[in-house]
Coordinates of C-alpha atoms in Angstrom, one line a residue:
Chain A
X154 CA 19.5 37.9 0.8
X155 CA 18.2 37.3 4.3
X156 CA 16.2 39.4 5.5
X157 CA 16.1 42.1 8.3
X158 CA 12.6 41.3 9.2
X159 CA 11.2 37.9 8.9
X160 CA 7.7 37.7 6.4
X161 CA 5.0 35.6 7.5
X162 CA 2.5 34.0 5.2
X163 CA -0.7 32.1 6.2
X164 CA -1.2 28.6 4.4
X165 CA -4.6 27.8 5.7
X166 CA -5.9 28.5 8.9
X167 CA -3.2 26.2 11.1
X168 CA -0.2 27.1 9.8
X169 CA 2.3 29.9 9.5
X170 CA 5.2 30.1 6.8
X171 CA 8.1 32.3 8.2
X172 CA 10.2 33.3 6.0
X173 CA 13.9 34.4 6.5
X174 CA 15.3 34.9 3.0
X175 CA 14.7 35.2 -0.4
X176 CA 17.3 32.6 -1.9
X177 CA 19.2 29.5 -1.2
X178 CA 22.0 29.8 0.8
X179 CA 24.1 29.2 3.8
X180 CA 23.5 32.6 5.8
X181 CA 19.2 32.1 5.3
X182 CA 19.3 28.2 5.6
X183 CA 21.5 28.7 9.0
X184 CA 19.3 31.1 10.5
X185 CA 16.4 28.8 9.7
X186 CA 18.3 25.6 11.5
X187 CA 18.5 28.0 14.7
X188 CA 15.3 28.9 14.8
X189 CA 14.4 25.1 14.1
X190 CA 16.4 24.0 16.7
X191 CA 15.2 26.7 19.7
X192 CA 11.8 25.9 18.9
X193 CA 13.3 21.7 19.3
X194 CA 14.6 22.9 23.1
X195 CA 12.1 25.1 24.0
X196 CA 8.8 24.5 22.1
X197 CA 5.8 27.1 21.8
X198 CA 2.7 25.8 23.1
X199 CA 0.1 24.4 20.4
X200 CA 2.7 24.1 17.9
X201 CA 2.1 20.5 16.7
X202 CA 4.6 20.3 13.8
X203 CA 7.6 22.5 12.3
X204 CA 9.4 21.8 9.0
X205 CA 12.5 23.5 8.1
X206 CA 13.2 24.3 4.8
X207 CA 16.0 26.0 2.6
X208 CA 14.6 29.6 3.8
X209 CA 11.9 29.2 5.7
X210 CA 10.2 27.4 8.9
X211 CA 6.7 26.2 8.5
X212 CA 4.8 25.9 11.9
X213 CA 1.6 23.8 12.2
X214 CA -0.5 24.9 15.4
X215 CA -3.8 23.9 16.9
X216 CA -5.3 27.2 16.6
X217 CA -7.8 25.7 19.8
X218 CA -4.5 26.4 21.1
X219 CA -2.6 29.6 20.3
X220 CA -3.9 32.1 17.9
X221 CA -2.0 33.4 15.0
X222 CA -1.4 36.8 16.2
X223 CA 0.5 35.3 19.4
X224 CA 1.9 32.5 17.5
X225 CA 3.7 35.6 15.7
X226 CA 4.6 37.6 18.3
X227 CA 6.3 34.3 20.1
X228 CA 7.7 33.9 16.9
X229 CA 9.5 37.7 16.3
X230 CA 10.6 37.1 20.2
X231 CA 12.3 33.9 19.8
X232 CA 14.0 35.7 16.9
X233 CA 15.2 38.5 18.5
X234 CA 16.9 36.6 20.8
X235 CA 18.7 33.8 18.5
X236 CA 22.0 33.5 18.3
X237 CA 22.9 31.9 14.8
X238 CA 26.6 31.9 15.7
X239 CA 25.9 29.3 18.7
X240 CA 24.8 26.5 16.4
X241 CA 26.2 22.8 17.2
X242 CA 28.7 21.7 15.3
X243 CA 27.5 20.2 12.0
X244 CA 27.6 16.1 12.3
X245 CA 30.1 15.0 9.4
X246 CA 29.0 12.3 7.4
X247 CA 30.7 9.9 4.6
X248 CA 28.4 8.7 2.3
X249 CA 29.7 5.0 -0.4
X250 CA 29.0 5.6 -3.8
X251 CA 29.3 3.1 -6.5
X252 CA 29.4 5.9 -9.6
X253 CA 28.2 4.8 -13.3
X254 CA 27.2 1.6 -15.3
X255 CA 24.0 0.6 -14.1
X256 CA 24.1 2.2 -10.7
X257 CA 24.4 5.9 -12.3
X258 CA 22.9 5.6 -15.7
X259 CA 23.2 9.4 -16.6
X260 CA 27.0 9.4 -15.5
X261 CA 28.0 9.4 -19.1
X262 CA 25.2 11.9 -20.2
X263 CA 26.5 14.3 -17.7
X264 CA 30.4 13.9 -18.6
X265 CA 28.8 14.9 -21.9
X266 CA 27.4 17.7 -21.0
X267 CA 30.1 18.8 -19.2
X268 CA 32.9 17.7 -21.8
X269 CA 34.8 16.1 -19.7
X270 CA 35.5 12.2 -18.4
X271 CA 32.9 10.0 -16.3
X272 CA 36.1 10.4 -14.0
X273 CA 36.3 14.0 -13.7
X274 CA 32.8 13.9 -13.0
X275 CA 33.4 11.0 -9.8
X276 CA 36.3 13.3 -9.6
X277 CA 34.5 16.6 -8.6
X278 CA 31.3 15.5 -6.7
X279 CA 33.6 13.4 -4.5
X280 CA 36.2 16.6 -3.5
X281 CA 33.4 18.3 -2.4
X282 CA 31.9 18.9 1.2
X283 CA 27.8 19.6 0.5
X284 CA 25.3 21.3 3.3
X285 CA 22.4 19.5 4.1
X286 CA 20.0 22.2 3.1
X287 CA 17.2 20.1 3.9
X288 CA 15.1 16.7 4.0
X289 CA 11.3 16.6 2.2
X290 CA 9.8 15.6 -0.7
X291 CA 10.4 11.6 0.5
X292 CA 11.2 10.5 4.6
X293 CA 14.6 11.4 5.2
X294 CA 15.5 12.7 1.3
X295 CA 18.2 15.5 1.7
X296 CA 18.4 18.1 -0.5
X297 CA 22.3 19.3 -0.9
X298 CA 24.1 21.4 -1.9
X299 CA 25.8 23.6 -3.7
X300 CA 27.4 21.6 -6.5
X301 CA 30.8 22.9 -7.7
X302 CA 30.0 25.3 -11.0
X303 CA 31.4 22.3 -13.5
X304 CA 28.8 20.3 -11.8
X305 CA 25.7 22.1 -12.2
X306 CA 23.6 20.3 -14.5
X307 CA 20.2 20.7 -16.1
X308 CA 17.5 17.9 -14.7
X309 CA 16.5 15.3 -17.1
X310 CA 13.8 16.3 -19.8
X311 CA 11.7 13.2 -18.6
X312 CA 11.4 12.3 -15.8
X313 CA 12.0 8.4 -14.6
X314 CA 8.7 6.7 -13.0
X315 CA 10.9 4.4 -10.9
X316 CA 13.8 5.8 -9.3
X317 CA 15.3 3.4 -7.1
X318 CA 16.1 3.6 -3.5
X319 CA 19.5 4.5 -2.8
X320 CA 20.2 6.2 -6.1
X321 CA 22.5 9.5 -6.0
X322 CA 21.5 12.5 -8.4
X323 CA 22.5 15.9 -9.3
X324 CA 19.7 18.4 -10.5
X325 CA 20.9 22.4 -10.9
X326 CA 23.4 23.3 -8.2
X327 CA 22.1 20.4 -6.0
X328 CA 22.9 17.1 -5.3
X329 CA 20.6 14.3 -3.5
X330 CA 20.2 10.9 -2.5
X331 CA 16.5 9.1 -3.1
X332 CA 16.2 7.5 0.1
X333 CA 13.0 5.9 -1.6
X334 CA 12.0 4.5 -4.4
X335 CA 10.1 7.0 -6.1
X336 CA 9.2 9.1 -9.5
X337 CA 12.2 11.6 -10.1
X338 CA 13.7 13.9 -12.3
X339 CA 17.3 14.1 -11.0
X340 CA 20.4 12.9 -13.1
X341 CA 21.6 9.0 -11.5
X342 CA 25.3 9.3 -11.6
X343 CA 25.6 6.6 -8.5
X344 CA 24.6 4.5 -5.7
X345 CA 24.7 4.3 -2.1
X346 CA 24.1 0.9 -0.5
X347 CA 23.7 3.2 2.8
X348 CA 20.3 3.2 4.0
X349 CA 19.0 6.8 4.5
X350 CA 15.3 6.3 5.6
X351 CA 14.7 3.4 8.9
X352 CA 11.3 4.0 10.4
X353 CA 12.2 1.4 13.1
X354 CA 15.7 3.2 13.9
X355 CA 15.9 6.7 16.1
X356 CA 16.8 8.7 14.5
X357 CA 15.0 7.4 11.7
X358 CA 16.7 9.6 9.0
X359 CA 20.1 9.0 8.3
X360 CA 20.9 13.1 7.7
X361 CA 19.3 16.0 9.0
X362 CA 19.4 19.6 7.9
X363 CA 22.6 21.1 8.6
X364 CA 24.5 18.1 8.2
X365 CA 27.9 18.3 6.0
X366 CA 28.2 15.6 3.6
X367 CA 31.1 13.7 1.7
X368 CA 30.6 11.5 -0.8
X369 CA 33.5 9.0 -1.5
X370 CA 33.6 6.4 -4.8
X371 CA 33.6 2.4 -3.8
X372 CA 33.6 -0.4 -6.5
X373 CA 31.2 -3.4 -6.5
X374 CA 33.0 -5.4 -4.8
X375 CA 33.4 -3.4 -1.9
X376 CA 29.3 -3.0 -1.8
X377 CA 29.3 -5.5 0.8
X378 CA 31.3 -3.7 3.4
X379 CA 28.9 -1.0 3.4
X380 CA 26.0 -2.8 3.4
X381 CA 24.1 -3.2 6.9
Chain B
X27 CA 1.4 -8.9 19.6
X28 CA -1.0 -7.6 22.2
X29 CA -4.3 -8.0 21.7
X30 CA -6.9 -10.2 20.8
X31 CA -7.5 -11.8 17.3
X32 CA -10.7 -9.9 16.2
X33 CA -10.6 -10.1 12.2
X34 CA -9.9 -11.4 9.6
X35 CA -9.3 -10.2 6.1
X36 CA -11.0 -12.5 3.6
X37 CA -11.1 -10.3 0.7
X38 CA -8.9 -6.9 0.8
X39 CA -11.0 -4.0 -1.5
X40 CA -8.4 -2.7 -3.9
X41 CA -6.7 -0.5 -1.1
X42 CA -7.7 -0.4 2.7
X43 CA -5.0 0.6 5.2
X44 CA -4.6 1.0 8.9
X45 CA -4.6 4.9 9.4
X46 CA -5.0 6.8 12.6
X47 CA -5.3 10.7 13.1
X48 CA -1.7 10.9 11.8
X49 CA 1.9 11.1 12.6
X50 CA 3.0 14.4 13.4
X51 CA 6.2 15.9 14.9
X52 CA 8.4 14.0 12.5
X53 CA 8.0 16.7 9.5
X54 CA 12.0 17.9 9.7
X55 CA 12.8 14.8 8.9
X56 CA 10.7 14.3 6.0
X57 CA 8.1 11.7 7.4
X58 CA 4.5 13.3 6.7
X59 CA 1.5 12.8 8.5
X60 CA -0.5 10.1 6.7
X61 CA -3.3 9.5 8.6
X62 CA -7.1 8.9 7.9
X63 CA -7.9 11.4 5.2
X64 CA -11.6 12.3 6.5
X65 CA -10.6 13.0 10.1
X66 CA -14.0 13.7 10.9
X67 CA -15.4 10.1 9.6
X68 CA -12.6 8.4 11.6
X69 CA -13.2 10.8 15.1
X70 CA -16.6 10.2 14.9
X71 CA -16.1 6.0 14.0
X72 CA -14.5 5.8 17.2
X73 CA -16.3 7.5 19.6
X74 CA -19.3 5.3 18.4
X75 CA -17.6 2.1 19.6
X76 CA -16.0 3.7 22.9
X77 CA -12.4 4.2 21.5
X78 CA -10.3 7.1 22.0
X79 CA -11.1 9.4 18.9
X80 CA -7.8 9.3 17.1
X81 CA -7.3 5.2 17.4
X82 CA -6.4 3.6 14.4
X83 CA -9.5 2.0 11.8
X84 CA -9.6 0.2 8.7
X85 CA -9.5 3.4 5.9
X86 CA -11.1 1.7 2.7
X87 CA -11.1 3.2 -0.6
X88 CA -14.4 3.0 -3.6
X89 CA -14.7 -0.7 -3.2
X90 CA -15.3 -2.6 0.2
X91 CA -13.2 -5.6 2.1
X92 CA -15.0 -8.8 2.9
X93 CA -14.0 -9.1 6.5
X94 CA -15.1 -12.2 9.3
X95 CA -15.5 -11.7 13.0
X96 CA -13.3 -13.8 15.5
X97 CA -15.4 -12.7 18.2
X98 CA -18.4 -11.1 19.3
X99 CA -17.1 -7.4 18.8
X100 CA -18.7 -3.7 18.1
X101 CA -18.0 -2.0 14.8
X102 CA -18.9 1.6 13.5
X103 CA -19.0 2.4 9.8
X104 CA -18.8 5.7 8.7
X105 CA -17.5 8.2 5.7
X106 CA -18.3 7.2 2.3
X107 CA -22.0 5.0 1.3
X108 CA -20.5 1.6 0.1
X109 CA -23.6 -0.1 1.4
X110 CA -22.2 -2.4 4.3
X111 CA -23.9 -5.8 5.2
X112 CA -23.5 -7.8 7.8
X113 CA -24.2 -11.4 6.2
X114 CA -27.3 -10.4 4.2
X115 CA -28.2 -7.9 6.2
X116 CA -27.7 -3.9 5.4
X117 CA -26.2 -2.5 8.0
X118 CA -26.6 1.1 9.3
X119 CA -23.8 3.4 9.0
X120 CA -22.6 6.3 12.0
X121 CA -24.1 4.0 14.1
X122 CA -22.1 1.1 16.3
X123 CA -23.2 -2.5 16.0
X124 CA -22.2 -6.0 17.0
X125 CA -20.4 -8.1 14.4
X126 CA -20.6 -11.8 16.1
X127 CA -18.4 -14.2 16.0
X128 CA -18.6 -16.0 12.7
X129 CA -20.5 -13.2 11.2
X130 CA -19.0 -11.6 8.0
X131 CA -19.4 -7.4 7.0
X132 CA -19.2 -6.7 3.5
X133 CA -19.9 -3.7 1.0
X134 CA -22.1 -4.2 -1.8
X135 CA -20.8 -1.2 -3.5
X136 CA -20.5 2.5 -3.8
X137 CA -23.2 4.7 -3.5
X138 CA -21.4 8.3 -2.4
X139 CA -18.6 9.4 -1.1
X140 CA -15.1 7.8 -1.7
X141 CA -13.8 6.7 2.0
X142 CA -15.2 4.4 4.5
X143 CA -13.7 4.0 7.8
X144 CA -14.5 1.0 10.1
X145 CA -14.3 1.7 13.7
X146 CA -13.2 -1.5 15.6
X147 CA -14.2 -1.6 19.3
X148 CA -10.9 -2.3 21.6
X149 CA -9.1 -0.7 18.2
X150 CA -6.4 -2.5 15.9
X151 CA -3.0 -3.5 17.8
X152 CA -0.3 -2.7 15.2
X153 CA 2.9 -1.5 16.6
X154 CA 2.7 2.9 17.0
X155 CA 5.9 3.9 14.8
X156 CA 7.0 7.3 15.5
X157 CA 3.8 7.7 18.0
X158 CA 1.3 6.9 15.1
X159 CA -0.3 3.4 13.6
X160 CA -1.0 5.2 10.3
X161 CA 0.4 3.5 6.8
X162 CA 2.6 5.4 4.8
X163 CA 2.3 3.7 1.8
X164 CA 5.4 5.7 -0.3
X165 CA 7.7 4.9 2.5
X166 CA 6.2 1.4 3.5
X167 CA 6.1 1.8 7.5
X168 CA 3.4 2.0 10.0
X169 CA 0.1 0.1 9.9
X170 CA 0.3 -3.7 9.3
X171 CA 4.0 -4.1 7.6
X172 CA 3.7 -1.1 5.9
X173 CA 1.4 -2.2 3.3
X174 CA -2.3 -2.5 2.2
X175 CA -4.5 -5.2 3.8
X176 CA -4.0 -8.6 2.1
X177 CA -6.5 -11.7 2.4
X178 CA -6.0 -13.8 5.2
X179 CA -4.4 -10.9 7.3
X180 CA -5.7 -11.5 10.7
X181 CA -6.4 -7.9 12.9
X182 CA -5.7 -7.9 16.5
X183 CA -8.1 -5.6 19.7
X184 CA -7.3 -4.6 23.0
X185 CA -9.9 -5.7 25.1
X186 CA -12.7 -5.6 22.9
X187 CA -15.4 -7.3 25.1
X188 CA -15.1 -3.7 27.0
X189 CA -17.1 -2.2 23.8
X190 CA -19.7 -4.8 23.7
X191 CA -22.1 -2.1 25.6
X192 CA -21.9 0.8 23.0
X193 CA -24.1 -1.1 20.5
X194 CA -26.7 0.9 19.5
X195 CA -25.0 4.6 19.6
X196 CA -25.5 6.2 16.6
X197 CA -24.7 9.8 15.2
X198 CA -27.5 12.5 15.4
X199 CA -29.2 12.1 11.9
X200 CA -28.4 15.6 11.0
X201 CA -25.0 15.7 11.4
X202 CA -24.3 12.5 8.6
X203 CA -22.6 14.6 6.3
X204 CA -24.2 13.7 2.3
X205 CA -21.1 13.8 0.0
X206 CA -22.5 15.3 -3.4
X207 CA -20.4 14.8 -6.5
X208 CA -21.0 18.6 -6.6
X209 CA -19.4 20.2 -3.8
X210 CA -17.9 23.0 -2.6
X211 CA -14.6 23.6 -0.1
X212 CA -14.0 26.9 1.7
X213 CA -10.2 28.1 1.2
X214 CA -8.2 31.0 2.5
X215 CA -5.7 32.6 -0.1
X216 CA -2.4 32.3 0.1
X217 CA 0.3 31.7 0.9
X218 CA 1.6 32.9 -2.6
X219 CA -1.7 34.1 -4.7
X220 CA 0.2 37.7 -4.9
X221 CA 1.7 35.5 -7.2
X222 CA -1.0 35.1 -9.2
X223 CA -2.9 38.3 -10.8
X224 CA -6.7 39.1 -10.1
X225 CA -7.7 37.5 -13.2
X226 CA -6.3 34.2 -12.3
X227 CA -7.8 34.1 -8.5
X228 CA -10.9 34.9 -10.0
X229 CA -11.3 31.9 -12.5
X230 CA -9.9 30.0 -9.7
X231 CA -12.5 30.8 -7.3
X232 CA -15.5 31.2 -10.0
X233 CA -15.1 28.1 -11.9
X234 CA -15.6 24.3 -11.7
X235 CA -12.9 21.5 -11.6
X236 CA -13.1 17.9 -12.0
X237 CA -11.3 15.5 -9.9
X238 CA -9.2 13.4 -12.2
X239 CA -8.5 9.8 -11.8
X240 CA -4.8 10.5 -11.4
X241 CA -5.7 11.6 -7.6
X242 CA -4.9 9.2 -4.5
X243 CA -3.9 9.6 -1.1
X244 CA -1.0 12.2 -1.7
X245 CA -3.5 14.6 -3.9
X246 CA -6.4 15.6 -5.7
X247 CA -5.5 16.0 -9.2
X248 CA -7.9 18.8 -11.0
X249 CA -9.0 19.8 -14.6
X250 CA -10.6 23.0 -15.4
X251 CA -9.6 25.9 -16.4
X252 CA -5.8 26.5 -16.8
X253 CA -4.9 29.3 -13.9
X254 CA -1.9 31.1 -15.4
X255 CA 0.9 32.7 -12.3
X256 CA 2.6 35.9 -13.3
X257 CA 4.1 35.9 -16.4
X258 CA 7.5 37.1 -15.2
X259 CA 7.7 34.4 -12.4
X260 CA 9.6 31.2 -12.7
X261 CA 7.9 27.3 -12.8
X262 CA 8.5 26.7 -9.3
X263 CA 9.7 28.3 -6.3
X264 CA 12.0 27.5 -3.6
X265 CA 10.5 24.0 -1.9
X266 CA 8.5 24.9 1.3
X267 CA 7.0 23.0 3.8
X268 CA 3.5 22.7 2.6
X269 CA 0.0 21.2 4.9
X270 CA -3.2 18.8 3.9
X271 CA -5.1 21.0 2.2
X272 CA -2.6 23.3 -0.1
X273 CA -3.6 23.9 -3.2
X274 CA -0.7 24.0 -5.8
X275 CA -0.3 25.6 -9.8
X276 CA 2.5 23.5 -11.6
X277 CA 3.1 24.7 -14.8
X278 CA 0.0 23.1 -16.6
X279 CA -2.1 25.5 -14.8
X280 CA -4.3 22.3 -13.3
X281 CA -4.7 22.4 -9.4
X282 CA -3.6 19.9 -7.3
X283 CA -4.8 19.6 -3.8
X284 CA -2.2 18.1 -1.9
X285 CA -3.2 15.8 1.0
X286 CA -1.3 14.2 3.7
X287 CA 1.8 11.9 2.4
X288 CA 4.4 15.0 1.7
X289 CA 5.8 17.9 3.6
X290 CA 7.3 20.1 1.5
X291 CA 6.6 21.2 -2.3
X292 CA 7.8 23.6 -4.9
X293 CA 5.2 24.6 -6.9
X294 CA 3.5 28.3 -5.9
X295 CA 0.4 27.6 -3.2
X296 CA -2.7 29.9 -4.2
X297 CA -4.8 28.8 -1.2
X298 CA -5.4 26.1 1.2
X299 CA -8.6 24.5 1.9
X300 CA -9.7 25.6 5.8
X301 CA -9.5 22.6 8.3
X302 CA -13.3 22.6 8.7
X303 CA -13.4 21.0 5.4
X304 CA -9.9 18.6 5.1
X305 CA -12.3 16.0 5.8
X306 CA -14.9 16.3 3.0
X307 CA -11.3 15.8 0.6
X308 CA -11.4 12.4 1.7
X309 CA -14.7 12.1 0.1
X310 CA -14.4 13.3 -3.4
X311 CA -13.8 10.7 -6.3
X312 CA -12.8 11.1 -9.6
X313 CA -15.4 12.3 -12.1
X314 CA -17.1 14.6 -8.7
X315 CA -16.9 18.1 -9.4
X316 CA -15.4 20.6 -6.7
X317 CA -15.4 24.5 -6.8
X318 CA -13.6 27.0 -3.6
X319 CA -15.4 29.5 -2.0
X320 CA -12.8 31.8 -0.1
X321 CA -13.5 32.8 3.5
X322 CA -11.9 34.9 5.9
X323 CA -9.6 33.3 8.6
X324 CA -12.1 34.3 11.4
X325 CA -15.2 32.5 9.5
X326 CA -12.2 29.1 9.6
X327 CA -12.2 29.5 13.1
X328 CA -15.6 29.2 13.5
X329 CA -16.1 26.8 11.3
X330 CA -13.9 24.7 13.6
X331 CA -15.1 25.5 16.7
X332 CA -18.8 24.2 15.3
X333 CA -17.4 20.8 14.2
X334 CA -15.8 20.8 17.7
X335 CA -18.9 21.5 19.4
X336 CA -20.2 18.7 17.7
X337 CA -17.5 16.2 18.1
X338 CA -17.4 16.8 21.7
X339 CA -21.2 16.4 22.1
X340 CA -21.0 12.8 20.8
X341 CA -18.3 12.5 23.3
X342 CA -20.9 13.7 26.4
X343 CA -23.5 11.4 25.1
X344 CA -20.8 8.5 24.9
X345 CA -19.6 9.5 28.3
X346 CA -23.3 9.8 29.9
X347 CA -24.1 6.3 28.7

């Protein structure tokens, strides 16, 4: 639910976790992106840092700078005078996926799972639209979602110490793309030869939160075309 | 690229980077700060040799480079004990110096601490990505390509011959901070320890833990006593942005601190080290042994304000000279 009244949590002495909701969803995670994005135009001063997350905004401040009780109180203003339903436009964007064989080596696991065809699962994570809930854990690693209910699969009982780069995974009702190589838990069902991370491009992330994402299936062959 | 050649890398040390005060302002799009994980060491580097405090040095981990001067230029060491030398002779740390031309610094080994940062008068010219010259190693950007130092990697200053004069600054005596293998961080609780009960908090704040050797740059790995969440409470919450600093349960019950290479996390957070003492994380090894002593947010505060007033005395002196 989101809630009436936002609760703040400390984490340390230079940062303040507000929270706006108590679950994943569109409503919390939208309300979050506004509050994101007024801070963006018009930013409090001595906030340093803000990271938006499914439900909440974490500010960083230099506390030389702003103390916490008027960090707060800026805070609860700015909230009381957001306007969720004056969000831009989410950006659409279509992402290549080469699905199975040794791109997605858990395609077949998770067609197991499911009892259905490696297809049906191509089939139904490609007909969907996902919401870019948010990027972390890696630069420019979105976290999406949610996966249609035939979709929603379990995360792998050991994790892989090498994911690669590029690799496209499903893990409960969300879906990902590793836009590094890194440890991971997820389940590979594909590929993306799009790069989501550039440090040397601006942006340098190829989503951002609030984003709505398509994923459409390519064959090797046509790698190339999508490869910059 | 701009600059003068100033060094070169003869031998590496198993991992020194290019790190600067951090990249910040980036965290919605999942790029973290990096940065020199003793601040203080690095602030205080700089100074010493006339740079601006959050220029970029050489952060080197438990073992030490073998480096060789291009030029006549002023270096500051400071942070962990690793014994530096220039040529044959000891060198003495928190304190700048003139490296000549020809001359080579190298570290005869570890004696405390984990971290040492050389300061580089005229600072190292790598290109600022995303406002910052730190390395992010997961991501492979920033610093010099992205990557570690590598022998015969040659390090680039702007206008070092400006820096010649600060030779001979050093750090008040009592202010070299000692680095025990025993030592203790101050935390605040939160933000979830209501998710923890009383018991818990209490053998977290009452009992020793041993850094691991599983801990790098993006943590401090702990063993000790397991601290056991709520029972009725799932593994993880909902990820969360998170700060250098945050101390995290997983499911093992073993702390990990987490340090400056991630934003956001999803384990439940039952304190986070004050920023006072972020720098002395960058000094503990595996095998030290840490405890947490909670503090009020007020007695933080302070504790910032006195480094401050410190820091910005060295800058006076630096300024009067």
């Amino acid at each position: 639910m989101p809630f009436n009244d936002p609760v703040y949590r400390i984490m340390g002495d230079r940062s303040l976790l507000v929270e706006l909701g108590d679950e994943i969803g569109l409503g919390v995670n939208q309300k979050v992106r506004a509050l994101f994005l007024s801070l963006k135009d018009d930013p409090l001063e001595g906030v340093v840092e803000s990271i938006p997350t499914y439900r909440s905004l974490l500010l960083i401040f230099d506390p030389l700078k702003i103390t916490l009780p008027m960090l707060r109180e800026k805070v609860w203003h700015r909230l009381t005078i957001l306007d969720p339903s004056q969000l831009p436009e989410p950006r659409k964007v279509e992402i290549p996926v080469i699905y199975g064989g040794q791109y997605g080596p858990d395609l077949e696991w998770v067609a197991g799972y499911h009892g259905i065809t490696q297809h049906e699962v191509i089939r139904r994570h490609t007909e969907h639209i996902y919401h870019v809930y948010m990027i972390g854990f890696m630069p420019g690693h979105p976290y999406m979602g949610e996966l249609p209910e035939g979709l929603v699969t379990p995360r792998r009982e050991t994790p892989r110490t090498v994911v690669p780069q590029g690799s496209v995974g499903l893990a409960q009702g969300q879906t990902g793309v590793y836009s590094t190589q890194s440890p991971g838990g997820w389940q590979i069902i594909g590929w993306t030869p799009f790069v989501l991370f550039d440090s040397a491009k601006w942006p340098p992330a190829l989503l951002e939160m609030g984003d709505r994402v398509k994923f459409f299936a390519i064959n090797e062959e046509e790698m190339v075309n999508w490869q910059e | 690229m701009a600059g003068v050649k100033s060094l070169e890398i003869l031998v590496p040390g198993p991992l020194t980077t290019v790190q600067d005060h951090g990249r910040f302002g980036f965290g919605a799009y999942g790029v973290p700060p990096s940065g020199a994980v003793d601040s203080f060491s690095l602030r205080v580097g700089n100074l010493l040799v006339g740079n601006s405090e959050n220029e970029a040095c050489l952060e080197i981990t438990v073992m030490g480079p073998k480096i060789m001067a291009h030029i006549d230029i002023a270096i500051a060491v400071t942070g962990a004990d690793l014994q530096p030398r220039i040529n044959e002779t000891p060198l003495t740390m928190w304190g700048s110096h003139i490296l000549k031309k020809g001359e080579t610094l190298s570290f005869k080994g570890l004696r405390n601490g984990c971290r040492a940062y050389l300061a580089v008068g005229g600072g190292i010219c790598v290109p600022a990505i995303m406002d910052s010259k730190s390395t992010n190693l997961a991501a492979k950007f920033g610093g010099l390509e992205g990557r570690p130092l590598r022998a015969g990697d040659i390090l680039f200053s702007s206008s070092p011959h400006r820096h010649l004069m600060t030779s001979g600054d050093t750090l008040s005596h009592e202010l070299i901070p000692l680095y025990p293998e025993d030592s203790t961080v101050r935390v605040i609780l939160g933000p979830q320890d209501d998710h923890f009960p009383t018991a818990s908090k209490e053998i977290f704040l009452n009992s020793p833990f041993t850094v691991t050797p599983q801990s790098d740059r993006t943590g401090i790995r702990l063993a000790g006593p397991h601290i056991e969440a709520k029972r009725t409470l799932k593994e993880s919450i909902i990820s969360e942005g998170v700060v250098p600093g945050t101390i995290q349960i997983p499911g093992d019950g073993q702390p990990i601190i987490i340090l400056g290479e991630t934003v956001t996390g999803g384990y439940r957070k039952i304190a986070t080290v004050i920023s006072a003492d972020l720098p002395l994380l960058g000094q503990v090894k595996p095998g030290d042994t840490l405890n947490f002593r909670r503090v009020s947010i007020d007695e933080a505060y302070q504790a910032i304000r006195e480094q401050e007033k410190w820091i910005n005395k060295l800058k006076e002196k630096m300024k009067a000279r």
